[in-house]
Amino acid sequence: MSEGTVQPYGERAFLVGLDGGATGTAALVGDLEGHILGWGTAGPANYHTVGREASSRAVGEAVRQALRSARVSPEQVRLLLVGVAGLDHPRQDGQAYQEILEATGLGIPFQVVGDVVIAWAGATLVLPGLGVIAGTGCSAYGMNRRGETWKAGGWDYLLADEGSAYWIGLEGLRAAMRAYDGRGEPTALLAAMVRHYRLADPLDMVQVAYSGHFHKAEVAAFAQEVTRSAGEGDPVARQIVVRAAEEVARMVVAVIRKLQMEEERFPLGLSGGVFRSGDLFLSRFMEVVRQVAPQAQIGPARYPPVVGALLYGLHLLGRLTPEVREAVAANTAGLLELLRWKGAAL
Amino acid sequence: MSEGTVQPYGERAFLVGLDGGATGTAALVGDLEGHILGWGTAGPANYHTVGREASSRAVGEAVRQALRSARVSPEQVRLLLVGVAGLDHPRQDGQAYQEILEATGLGIPFQVVGDVVIAWAGATLVLPGLGVIAGTGCSAYGMNRRGETWKAGGWDYLLADEGSAYWIGLEGLRAAMRAYDGRGEPTALLAAMVRHYRLADPLDMVQVAYSGHFHKAEVAAFAQEVTRSAGEGDPVARQIVVRAAEEVARMVVAVIRKLQMEEERFPLGLSGGVFRSGDLFLSRFMEVVRQVAPQAQIGPARYPPVVGALLYGLHLLGRLTPEVREAVAANTAGLLELLRWKGAAL
């Protein structure tokens, strides 16, 4: 601890939970009793999207801001629990985030887990149940009463992200091209594509797509056009949304079956923008899940991933007693509104 | 014409047809009467895969070799007709191939068209009918008796290559991951993936896929494992192959309908490795096409794309009379075996 620093908490120990999302980063500082003491936000931290340097900068900024607001110094922090998308490439990403975290210069011991793990922790308070994310990417994760865990989907856009915003956007673009060249039914998605990407002609889409500047986020952005067209009744768009709901449900069902939770009552917490895309998606998703697990308690994740990061950090430190769990829950409510208002990565 | 060069054909005019494929490049020199006089081969010329410099080198090498063997100088060549995959991004690729062709230093006037156009020209001798390619990429092209043309599919791997080897390979990998995490049925493709990519564990596939070195060709290579597993009776692999056949047939059907050729008798020439993947694919493909166009004469393309390039060049020069067409056909037969033996991009 540096000489002369004001340390209102004396020798107490703390931890930081961080959610490094695709659109922004949020960090929370808590103590080992479950009090939430400070928070910080920064830009996106997914290095696949923004590069390692920007990722390191975002993490450092969010953590330092959170520590400042909590009046805690890095030396007092026992653990930085980082949840990030794309950690499903264990070795490669593990190494990358090791370097990204070290480059922050924070000097805090850290642990990195996938974003669906902190989503699950926020949804269940690290108790039996499932979390599912359907944002740019898509995956499901859960734990049963025996402490066994399983993950399905989330192998990123090439191998398995069916039902994600990226997938919905790409299926929408493909349907537009099928309508254009005569392979598929006419659909409002063709006009939507021309409008969304400001094309002079549908064929110009080919140039946009292979320009080298057409990244995951640009594809995922078209998902909104697909759900809008679906909402306006376009049958082709509706079909894509329904298939997306079934694919996301399939991830959830795979986890439920692997963990043998079909007959149990458990929370299933939903995170990500795709779940807010309309009733068509949500109702089909729930229908498919309930066929397999009729007692699943489906709803928005109880707490956002950044709170899940804090909870999971406490769990790893062996401090997540029922009392601490209650303390986190009680402390989170007010903070939530504040974080939402700031547009943090919830 | 450079001083002192032997010019056995005096002041006669010639043209060159070139097929710049994903796996190799082939060039043919012909005269305006349809005689084939020389040929050359080189490595792949698709700049998306090999880069512009290598593409330019391959084109230059194949053309120079062909000209040498024909004892024709570049100054005597009226037109170089280049057919390349991925020319479906009209402006971007048009500009790129302009620069690639200029960098060859050949100084021959050239015209670049999509690979499916020369495939069609080889299949029909530039007469009414269709050509369809199902290789790494996939597309269909045709012309009716009124001279109207249409193309379907072939908007490359993001927008529309359903049924291509890339698509089959990727669907195979996705099915393997679905079997792994419990979303899908068990399939021999999981073991095939582990074997094909020499993985210690199925999860290592995630690392392979996002390593930055996992290109289209690596994905397309897995198509062979899918068709092999299908041949051995694996239901999941069989389903992928059947869907691929339906997707390729859908491209053909879209062209037939746009050109109003349902009731006509016309050649439909098949090119590309996917058509050689087994009876399951071919029989389902033919079944779907025949539902719409019962009189289509389905079979391997009559002449390979490189001959199609020569024919299409003659057509553009206004020289493709019935006599010239017959001359090309008569001249091609013997050459074909030779080119096949050399493993050129046919």
XYZ file of C-alpha atoms in Angstrom:
692
model
C 0.000 0.000 0.000
C 1.517 3.329 -0.987
C 2.505 5.722 1.803
C 0.025 8.448 2.670
C -2.962 7.027 0.748
C -6.237 7.413 2.572
C -7.526 3.910 3.272
C -10.956 4.225 4.819
C -11.303 0.463 5.085
C -7.934 -0.090 6.798
C -6.736 -3.646 6.211
C -10.058 -5.065 4.968
C -9.909 -7.210 1.848
C -11.902 -6.569 -1.322
C -12.657 -8.020 -4.689
C -13.625 -6.666 -8.101
C -16.135 -8.209 -10.489
C -15.857 -7.163 -14.128
C -18.072 -7.733 -17.155
C -16.099 -7.126 -20.333
C -18.883 -7.026 -22.877
C -18.962 -6.457 -26.604
C -20.514 -3.019 -26.200
C -19.056 -1.865 -22.873
C -17.273 -2.833 -19.689
C -18.574 -2.576 -16.135
C -16.719 -3.200 -12.859
C -17.933 -3.454 -9.271
C -15.879 -3.337 -6.074
C -17.167 -5.302 -3.128
C -15.884 -6.515 0.188
C -15.866 -10.080 1.423
C -19.100 -9.510 3.328
C -21.008 -8.698 0.163
C -21.158 -4.920 0.395
C -20.891 -3.129 -2.920
C -18.650 -0.133 -2.562
C -17.908 1.332 -5.966
C -18.332 0.941 -9.679
C -16.782 1.981 -12.949
C -17.493 1.687 -16.655
C -15.477 1.853 -19.866
C -15.664 0.917 -23.557
C -15.816 -2.636 -24.918
C -13.186 -5.142 -23.767
C -13.633 -8.003 -26.212
C -10.200 -8.119 -27.822
C -11.537 -10.002 -30.840
C -13.429 -6.818 -31.692
C -11.342 -3.949 -30.353
C -7.821 -5.386 -30.190
C -5.691 -6.172 -27.175
C -4.542 -2.660 -26.414
C -8.041 -1.183 -26.283
C -9.200 -4.210 -24.294
C -6.467 -3.683 -21.722
C -7.255 0.021 -21.566
C -10.986 -0.612 -21.020
C -10.380 -3.108 -18.224
C -7.824 -0.852 -16.523
C -10.096 2.191 -16.791
C -13.207 0.459 -15.437
C -11.327 -1.124 -12.530
C -9.458 2.063 -11.568
C -12.672 4.079 -11.720
C -14.418 1.508 -9.539
C -11.536 1.457 -7.036
C -11.424 5.257 -6.868
C -15.142 5.509 -6.225
C -14.795 2.842 -3.500
C -11.644 4.479 -2.104
C -9.867 1.146 -2.280
C -6.294 0.677 -3.505
C -5.299 -2.158 -5.870
C -3.118 -3.674 -3.144
C -6.211 -4.300 -1.018
C -7.907 -6.338 -3.729
C -7.768 -10.098 -3.296
C -9.257 -11.043 -6.691
C -10.354 -9.499 -9.976
C -12.976 -11.781 -11.532
C -13.281 -11.063 -15.240
C -16.124 -12.372 -17.382
C -15.645 -11.987 -21.130
C -17.330 -13.129 -24.292
C -15.345 -15.473 -26.477
C -13.503 -17.193 -23.682
C -14.768 -20.366 -25.220
C -11.437 -20.819 -26.998
C -9.801 -21.876 -23.774
C -6.101 -21.890 -24.512
C -5.847 -19.130 -27.045
C -8.076 -16.691 -25.197
C -6.727 -17.685 -21.809
C -3.257 -16.666 -22.935
C -4.530 -13.475 -24.586
C -6.445 -12.331 -21.516
C -3.488 -13.198 -19.312
C -1.473 -10.692 -21.316
C -4.313 -8.160 -21.473
C -4.777 -8.258 -17.704
C -1.057 -8.009 -17.037
C -0.831 -5.005 -19.387
C -3.319 -3.096 -17.220
C -0.561 -2.726 -14.639
C -3.113 -3.189 -11.852
C -1.096 -5.915 -10.185
C -4.258 -7.607 -8.890
C -4.578 -11.427 -8.951
C -7.207 -12.239 -11.558
C -9.314 -15.041 -12.934
C -11.025 -14.975 -16.330
C -14.230 -16.867 -17.159
C -16.692 -16.871 -20.065
C -19.467 -14.286 -20.153
C -22.144 -16.946 -19.846
C -20.660 -18.020 -16.491
C -21.130 -14.575 -14.953
C -24.527 -14.311 -16.637
C -25.473 -17.572 -14.932
C -24.019 -16.370 -11.599
C -26.096 -13.197 -11.845
C -29.203 -15.171 -12.757
C -28.921 -17.774 -9.985
C -26.662 -16.194 -7.328
C -24.358 -19.182 -7.922
C -27.110 -21.645 -7.042
C -28.582 -24.468 -9.127
C -30.152 -23.111 -12.304
C -29.287 -21.808 -15.739
C -28.231 -18.630 -17.448
C -28.580 -18.031 -21.171
C -27.189 -15.176 -23.269
C -28.559 -14.241 -26.663
C -26.748 -11.120 -27.751
C -24.234 -10.789 -30.563
C -23.208 -14.306 -29.509
C -25.267 -17.007 -27.861
C -24.748 -19.699 -25.200
C -26.260 -21.398 -22.166
C -24.656 -22.509 -18.901
C -25.933 -24.139 -15.771
C -25.229 -25.955 -12.519
C -27.303 -28.682 -10.850
C -27.721 -29.582 -7.183
C -24.691 -31.865 -7.321
C -22.550 -28.914 -8.399
C -22.079 -30.324 -11.907
C -21.883 -27.710 -14.645
C -22.386 -27.749 -18.419
C -22.255 -25.295 -21.279
C -23.896 -25.517 -24.716
C -23.507 -23.305 -27.759
C -21.276 -20.278 -27.634
C -18.571 -21.710 -29.865
C -18.650 -18.395 -31.699
C -19.959 -17.441 -35.109
C -18.355 -20.197 -37.203
C -18.973 -23.240 -35.030
C -22.094 -22.511 -32.991
C -23.887 -19.272 -32.376
C -27.204 -20.268 -33.863
C -29.909 -17.937 -32.613
C -27.544 -15.057 -31.822
C -27.991 -11.570 -33.252
C -25.109 -12.362 -35.627
C -26.919 -15.483 -36.813
C -30.264 -13.706 -37.155
C -28.649 -10.861 -39.082
C -26.820 -13.213 -41.441
C -29.896 -15.361 -42.044
C -31.745 -12.134 -42.825
C -29.133 -11.079 -45.372
C -29.138 -14.544 -46.934
C -32.925 -14.458 -47.209
C -32.666 -11.063 -48.905
C -30.184 -12.456 -51.462
C -32.434 -15.488 -52.023
C -35.340 -13.172 -52.725
C -33.136 -11.151 -55.049
C -31.868 -14.025 -57.215
C -35.080 -16.040 -57.177
C -34.112 -18.898 -54.876
C -36.417 -17.763 -52.117
C -39.761 -16.118 -51.472
C -40.105 -12.347 -51.763
C -39.487 -10.667 -48.411
C -39.419 -7.183 -46.911
C -35.848 -8.028 -45.888
C -34.587 -7.224 -49.390
C -35.745 -3.600 -49.137
C -34.597 -3.511 -45.510
C -31.104 -4.602 -46.566
C -30.917 -1.966 -49.297
C -32.043 0.698 -46.820
C -29.958 -0.446 -43.842
C -26.661 -0.635 -45.748
C -27.558 2.310 -48.045
C -27.106 0.329 -51.250
C -27.778 1.687 -54.707
C -28.578 -1.882 -55.811
C -29.028 -5.189 -53.913
C -25.944 -6.586 -55.649
C -23.832 -3.925 -53.953
C -24.345 -5.960 -50.776
C -21.777 -8.411 -52.086
C -19.209 -5.648 -52.110
C -20.142 -4.492 -48.605
C -19.959 -8.026 -47.211
C -16.464 -8.786 -48.496
C -14.948 -5.334 -48.106
C -12.843 -6.486 -45.174
C -14.725 -4.017 -42.974
C -17.825 -6.134 -42.486
C -17.436 -7.368 -38.951
C -19.644 -9.347 -36.594
C -21.246 -6.201 -35.195
C -22.339 -5.024 -38.661
C -23.991 -8.387 -39.310
C -25.571 -8.477 -35.857
C -27.002 -4.979 -36.378
C -29.196 -6.344 -39.169
C -30.936 -8.590 -36.606
C -32.976 -5.553 -35.586
C -34.277 -5.214 -39.141
C -35.199 -8.896 -39.124
C -37.124 -8.665 -35.864
C -38.784 -5.437 -37.041
C -39.885 -7.069 -40.319
C -41.085 -10.077 -38.329
C -43.078 -7.761 -36.085
C -44.687 -6.239 -39.190
C -45.730 -9.711 -40.307
C -43.177 -10.604 -43.002
C -43.375 -14.434 -43.188
C -39.701 -14.955 -44.126
C -38.513 -12.771 -41.245
C -40.939 -14.471 -38.867
C -39.531 -17.841 -39.827
C -35.971 -16.690 -39.056
C -37.011 -15.345 -35.647
C -38.862 -18.562 -34.802
C -35.856 -20.682 -35.838
C -33.586 -18.444 -33.739
C -35.832 -18.974 -30.709
C -35.709 -22.734 -31.264
C -31.916 -22.703 -31.573
C -31.462 -20.745 -28.346
C -33.960 -23.017 -26.617
C -31.991 -25.995 -27.903
C -28.897 -24.718 -26.077
C -30.885 -24.442 -22.866
C -32.441 -27.873 -23.321
C -29.007 -29.435 -23.934
C -27.753 -28.078 -20.590
C -30.915 -29.165 -18.752
C -30.609 -32.706 -20.123
C -26.877 -33.039 -19.438
C -27.486 -31.933 -15.839
C -30.662 -34.065 -15.521
C -32.785 -31.148 -14.362
C -35.911 -31.899 -16.443
C -38.121 -32.493 -13.418
C -36.731 -29.724 -11.254
C -37.779 -26.210 -10.445
C -34.894 -23.816 -11.086
C -34.304 -20.250 -12.276
C -33.492 -19.777 -15.963
C -32.201 -16.231 -16.358
C -32.242 -14.507 -19.758
C -29.631 -11.959 -20.829
C -28.961 -10.161 -24.098
C -30.735 -7.992 -26.610
C -32.273 -10.837 -28.618
C -34.610 -11.603 -25.704
C -35.915 -8.052 -25.962
C -36.678 -8.391 -29.663
C -40.353 -9.179 -29.277
C -43.005 -11.589 -28.201
C -42.581 -13.926 -31.195
C -39.066 -14.893 -30.124
C -39.783 -15.111 -26.427
C -42.986 -17.127 -26.667
C -41.474 -19.746 -28.995
C -38.354 -19.940 -26.813
C -40.406 -20.553 -23.665
C -42.629 -23.078 -25.387
C -39.675 -25.251 -26.458
C -37.949 -25.038 -23.072
C -41.148 -25.861 -21.164
C -41.712 -28.981 -23.248
C -38.588 -30.401 -21.602
C -38.514 -28.616 -18.251
C -42.066 -27.542 -17.360
C -41.024 -26.164 -13.968
C -38.231 -23.878 -15.208
C -38.669 -20.377 -13.769
C -38.002 -18.347 -16.888
C -37.394 -14.616 -16.584
C -34.873 -11.839 -17.029
C -31.641 -12.642 -15.193
C -32.130 -11.573 -11.563
C -28.879 -9.600 -11.534
C -26.756 -8.408 -14.426
C -23.512 -10.168 -15.358
C -21.327 -7.645 -13.537
C -23.024 -8.561 -10.254
C -22.653 -12.189 -11.308
C -18.918 -11.548 -11.622
C -18.790 -10.274 -8.054
C -20.840 -13.224 -6.800
C -18.704 -15.716 -8.662
C -15.551 -14.083 -7.327
C -16.897 -14.432 -3.761
C -17.715 -18.056 -4.546
C -14.164 -18.738 -5.748
C -12.811 -17.110 -2.581
C -15.019 -19.441 -0.514
C -16.966 -16.500 0.902
C -20.383 -16.914 -0.692
C -22.358 -17.832 2.422
C -26.151 -17.348 2.519
C -25.592 -14.125 4.494
C -23.151 -12.726 1.956
C -25.507 -13.695 -0.867
C -28.277 -11.736 0.837
C -25.995 -8.784 1.385
C -25.050 -8.657 -2.306
C -28.693 -8.888 -3.271
C -29.710 -6.105 -0.873
C -26.840 -3.876 -1.980
C -27.414 -4.341 -5.692
C -30.941 -3.009 -6.150
C -30.198 0.700 -5.924
C -26.963 0.428 -7.833
C -28.707 -1.317 -10.706
C -30.736 1.698 -11.695
C -27.647 3.857 -11.603
C -25.668 1.494 -13.822
C -28.549 1.154 -16.244
C -28.834 4.890 -16.463
C -25.153 5.113 -17.336
C -25.671 2.626 -20.136
C -23.175 0.142 -18.751
C -22.790 -3.314 -20.221
C -25.678 -4.992 -18.514
C 5.753 -7.774 -82.398
C 9.369 -8.038 -81.331
C 12.008 -8.166 -84.060
C 13.305 -11.605 -84.996
C 10.596 -13.660 -83.227
C 9.475 -16.688 -85.171
C 5.814 -16.174 -86.007
C 4.520 -19.349 -87.642
C 1.028 -17.918 -87.960
C 2.098 -14.660 -89.613
C -0.439 -11.938 -89.013
C -3.288 -14.222 -87.888
C -5.210 -13.143 -84.781
C -5.614 -15.263 -81.658
C -7.326 -15.293 -78.332
C -6.644 -16.817 -74.927
C -9.201 -18.350 -72.595
C -8.235 -18.636 -68.947
C -9.814 -20.384 -65.977
C -8.427 -18.929 -62.753
C -9.674 -21.484 -60.259
C -9.272 -21.855 -56.520
C -6.931 -24.816 -56.920
C -5.169 -23.996 -60.208
C -5.147 -21.946 -63.371
C -5.462 -23.190 -66.941
C -5.086 -21.208 -70.176
C -5.803 -22.131 -73.793
C -4.689 -20.329 -76.942
C -6.979 -20.511 -79.948
C -7.386 -18.783 -83.261
C -10.520 -17.116 -84.533
C -11.463 -20.223 -86.509
C -11.691 -22.325 -83.345
C -8.383 -24.186 -83.537
C -6.758 -24.825 -80.198
C -3.034 -24.214 -80.479
C -1.479 -24.273 -77.029
C -2.108 -24.511 -73.346
C -0.539 -23.640 -70.027
C -1.187 -24.179 -66.333
C -0.171 -22.502 -63.082
C -1.154 -22.271 -59.417
C -4.409 -20.793 -58.098
C -5.385 -17.289 -59.237
C -8.200 -16.408 -56.825
C -6.732 -13.325 -55.163
C -9.060 -13.675 -52.181
C -7.146 -16.824 -51.319
C -3.602 -16.287 -52.591
C -3.278 -12.497 -52.709
C -2.922 -10.208 -55.682
C 0.733 -10.783 -56.380
C 0.433 -14.579 -56.566
C -2.743 -14.209 -58.613
C -0.978 -11.977 -61.119
C 1.967 -14.385 -61.258
C -0.317 -17.394 -61.872
C -2.203 -15.679 -64.688
C 1.014 -14.447 -66.323
C 2.659 -17.841 -66.037
C -0.285 -19.804 -67.475
C -0.755 -17.373 -70.375
C 2.958 -17.161 -71.255
C 3.261 -20.941 -71.137
C 0.219 -21.290 -73.389
C 1.545 -18.679 -75.827
C 4.972 -20.328 -75.960
C 3.500 -23.734 -76.669
C 1.340 -22.183 -79.410
C 4.257 -20.119 -80.720
C 2.143 -16.997 -80.566
C 3.333 -13.636 -79.264
C 1.226 -11.475 -76.922
C 0.955 -8.800 -79.638
C -0.993 -11.233 -81.820
C -3.642 -11.835 -79.159
C -6.886 -9.961 -79.644
C -8.486 -10.901 -76.314
C -7.687 -12.621 -73.031
C -10.932 -13.916 -71.554
C -10.526 -14.566 -67.846
C -13.035 -16.510 -65.769
C -12.562 -16.308 -62.014
C -14.414 -17.324 -58.888
C -15.601 -14.509 -56.693
C -16.206 -12.038 -59.483
C -19.630 -11.733 -57.991
C -18.530 -8.610 -56.144
C -18.686 -6.620 -59.347
C -16.976 -3.330 -58.573
C -14.468 -4.396 -55.983
C -13.297 -7.466 -57.845
C -13.504 -5.783 -61.219
C -11.034 -3.181 -60.008
C -8.832 -5.789 -58.353
C -8.621 -7.995 -61.442
C -7.999 -4.931 -63.600
C -4.886 -4.315 -61.518
C -3.948 -8.004 -61.391
C -4.168 -8.330 -65.168
C -2.237 -5.131 -65.755
C 0.487 -6.334 -63.378
C 1.083 -9.408 -65.556
C 2.722 -7.091 -68.086
C 1.196 -9.126 -70.916
C -0.282 -6.057 -72.579
C -3.200 -8.070 -73.959
C -6.727 -6.594 -73.951
C -8.706 -8.588 -71.419
C -12.191 -9.181 -70.114
C -12.988 -10.780 -66.754
C -16.150 -12.764 -66.018
C -17.361 -14.991 -63.168
C -16.326 -18.641 -63.099
C -19.914 -19.794 -63.497
C -20.130 -17.938 -66.823
C -17.245 -19.912 -68.339
C -18.606 -23.076 -66.727
C -21.913 -22.394 -68.483
C -20.109 -21.604 -71.765
C -18.251 -24.920 -71.532
C -21.448 -26.784 -70.701
C -23.582 -25.310 -73.491
C -21.096 -23.989 -76.085
C -22.694 -20.581 -75.484
C -26.111 -21.882 -76.445
C -29.345 -21.920 -74.410
C -28.922 -23.992 -71.269
C -27.442 -23.867 -67.799
C -24.160 -24.403 -66.031
C -23.859 -25.045 -62.310
C -20.715 -25.144 -60.164
C -20.568 -26.841 -56.786
C -16.987 -26.682 -55.624
C -15.585 -24.644 -52.754
C -18.215 -22.100 -53.819
C -21.527 -22.671 -55.554
C -23.632 -20.932 -58.214
C -25.788 -21.457 -61.305
C -25.977 -19.471 -64.536
C -27.961 -19.820 -67.720
C -29.201 -18.294 -70.973
C -32.547 -18.882 -72.714
C -33.484 -18.791 -76.415
C -34.115 -15.064 -76.213
C -30.525 -14.508 -75.070
C -31.602 -13.478 -71.572
C -29.235 -14.577 -68.805
C -29.581 -15.046 -65.035
C -27.390 -16.097 -62.163
C -28.394 -17.493 -58.748
C -26.317 -18.201 -55.684
C -22.586 -17.609 -55.727
C -22.630 -14.564 -53.475
C -19.754 -16.203 -51.602
C -19.560 -17.833 -48.204
C -21.303 -15.165 -46.120
C -24.254 -14.285 -48.330
C -25.013 -17.374 -50.413
C -22.970 -20.446 -51.026
C -25.420 -22.942 -49.606
C -24.567 -26.416 -50.874
C -20.919 -25.633 -51.610
C -18.054 -27.639 -50.158
C -17.463 -24.761 -47.749
C -21.080 -24.939 -46.614
C -21.043 -28.740 -46.312
C -17.815 -28.617 -44.331
C -19.088 -25.950 -41.962
C -22.428 -27.697 -41.430
C -20.436 -30.832 -40.647
C -18.338 -29.038 -38.043
C -21.443 -27.454 -36.512
C -23.111 -30.849 -36.308
C -20.001 -32.193 -34.566
C -20.130 -29.385 -31.995
C -23.862 -29.976 -31.502
C -23.173 -33.632 -30.816
C -20.411 -32.624 -28.441
C -22.400 -30.202 -26.271
C -25.682 -32.111 -26.386
C -27.728 -29.910 -28.706
C -27.729 -32.455 -31.495
C -27.798 -36.164 -32.183
C -24.633 -38.229 -31.846
C -22.790 -38.439 -35.178
C -19.651 -39.950 -36.641
C -18.729 -36.383 -37.611
C -17.507 -35.683 -34.082
C -14.825 -38.374 -34.310
C -14.145 -37.360 -37.916
C -13.523 -33.774 -36.819
C -11.153 -34.849 -34.055
C -9.276 -37.051 -36.520
C -9.272 -34.640 -39.466
C -7.941 -31.666 -37.492
C -5.765 -33.836 -35.197
C -7.377 -32.553 -32.010
C -6.551 -33.805 -28.533
C -10.098 -32.877 -27.495
C -13.207 -31.731 -29.428
C -13.060 -28.363 -27.655
C -9.697 -27.709 -29.288
C -11.676 -27.183 -32.491
C -12.685 -23.791 -31.154
C -9.051 -22.791 -31.060
C -8.402 -24.120 -34.573
C -11.424 -22.312 -35.991
C -10.506 -18.879 -34.661
C -6.745 -19.123 -34.979
C -6.743 -16.694 -37.899
C -5.385 -19.477 -40.115
C -8.674 -21.248 -40.666
C -9.540 -20.286 -44.218
C -12.271 -21.310 -46.627
C -10.196 -24.163 -48.037
C -9.718 -25.709 -44.567
C -13.467 -25.637 -43.988
C -14.232 -26.957 -47.481
C -11.802 -29.837 -46.941
C -14.063 -31.206 -44.210
C -16.817 -31.679 -46.823
C -15.037 -34.874 -47.847
C -15.407 -36.219 -44.318
C -19.090 -35.352 -44.374
C -19.718 -37.127 -47.674
C -17.646 -40.089 -46.495
C -19.652 -40.365 -43.258
C -22.837 -40.021 -45.289
C -21.661 -42.834 -47.532
C -21.108 -44.971 -44.449
C -24.697 -44.316 -43.376
C -24.352 -41.679 -40.661
C -27.847 -40.095 -40.508
C -26.634 -36.600 -39.513
C -24.098 -36.532 -42.350
C -26.676 -37.869 -44.794
C -29.030 -35.071 -43.846
C -26.358 -32.442 -44.551
C -25.584 -33.946 -47.954
C -29.282 -34.080 -48.874
C -29.788 -30.471 -47.792
C -26.733 -29.458 -49.831
C -28.190 -31.170 -52.906
C -31.466 -29.332 -52.378
C -29.702 -25.989 -52.010
C -27.690 -26.459 -55.212
C -30.840 -27.607 -57.009
C -32.593 -24.502 -55.714
C -30.003 -22.313 -57.477
C -30.625 -24.167 -60.718
C -34.395 -23.975 -60.324
C -34.215 -20.218 -59.659
C -32.371 -19.699 -62.969
C -34.766 -21.981 -64.880
C -37.778 -20.096 -63.544
C -36.349 -16.614 -64.168
C -35.590 -17.628 -67.762
C -38.940 -19.459 -68.153
C -37.309 -22.678 -69.329
C -39.451 -25.121 -67.321
C -40.943 -26.772 -70.376
C -37.808 -26.783 -72.492
C -35.156 -29.317 -73.294
C -31.717 -27.871 -72.581
C -28.298 -28.989 -71.336
C -27.571 -28.526 -67.623
C -23.841 -29.024 -67.167
C -22.394 -29.889 -63.766
C -18.939 -28.765 -62.601
C -17.091 -29.037 -59.311
C -16.025 -31.642 -56.802
C -19.300 -31.728 -54.855
C -20.997 -33.412 -57.834
C -18.452 -36.213 -57.552
C -19.174 -36.778 -53.867
C -21.547 -39.662 -54.333
C -24.903 -40.903 -55.468
C -26.821 -39.493 -52.495
C -26.049 -35.915 -53.505
C -26.513 -36.410 -57.226
C -29.775 -38.323 -57.060
C -31.438 -35.804 -54.726
C -30.135 -32.918 -56.856
C -31.566 -34.421 -60.051
C -34.858 -35.250 -58.382
C -35.457 -31.637 -57.289
C -34.416 -30.164 -60.646
C -36.575 -32.607 -62.622
C -39.647 -31.694 -60.582
C -39.435 -28.249 -62.173
C -37.761 -28.962 -65.513
C -38.431 -32.597 -66.469
C -36.661 -32.259 -69.820
C -33.370 -30.853 -68.517
C -30.437 -32.823 -69.933
C -28.393 -33.207 -66.766
C -24.807 -34.380 -67.022
C -21.181 -33.416 -66.499
C -20.378 -30.147 -68.282
C -19.580 -31.009 -71.919
C -16.342 -29.021 -71.849
C -14.372 -27.745 -68.895
C -14.454 -24.051 -67.901
C -11.167 -23.252 -69.645
C -12.697 -24.299 -72.982
C -15.759 -22.318 -71.973
C -13.489 -19.292 -71.575
C -12.228 -19.732 -75.132
C -15.758 -20.174 -76.453
C -17.039 -17.155 -74.568
C -14.105 -15.095 -75.844
C -14.966 -16.095 -79.410
C -18.569 -15.151 -78.701
C -17.560 -11.709 -77.444
C -15.436 -11.209 -80.562
C -18.470 -12.074 -82.691
C -16.744 -15.150 -84.127
C -18.703 -18.006 -82.579
C -20.366 -19.295 -85.752
C -21.678 -22.878 -85.907
C -18.514 -23.835 -87.846
C -16.204 -22.342 -85.233
C -18.224 -24.038 -82.490
C -17.714 -27.379 -84.219
C -14.027 -26.695 -84.694
C -13.561 -25.973 -80.977
C -15.461 -29.123 -80.079
C -13.409 -31.243 -82.463
C -10.150 -29.745 -81.256
C -10.899 -30.095 -77.589
C -11.367 -33.832 -77.179
C -7.726 -34.894 -77.324
C -6.521 -31.931 -75.349
C -8.926 -32.697 -72.561
C -7.243 -35.899 -71.538
C -3.900 -34.165 -71.522
C -5.133 -31.334 -69.297
C -6.841 -33.750 -66.955
C -3.690 -35.729 -66.646
C -1.785 -32.581 -65.700
C -4.292 -31.929 -62.954
C -5.265 -28.531 -64.312
C -8.199 -26.608 -62.929
C -10.959 -28.362 -64.799
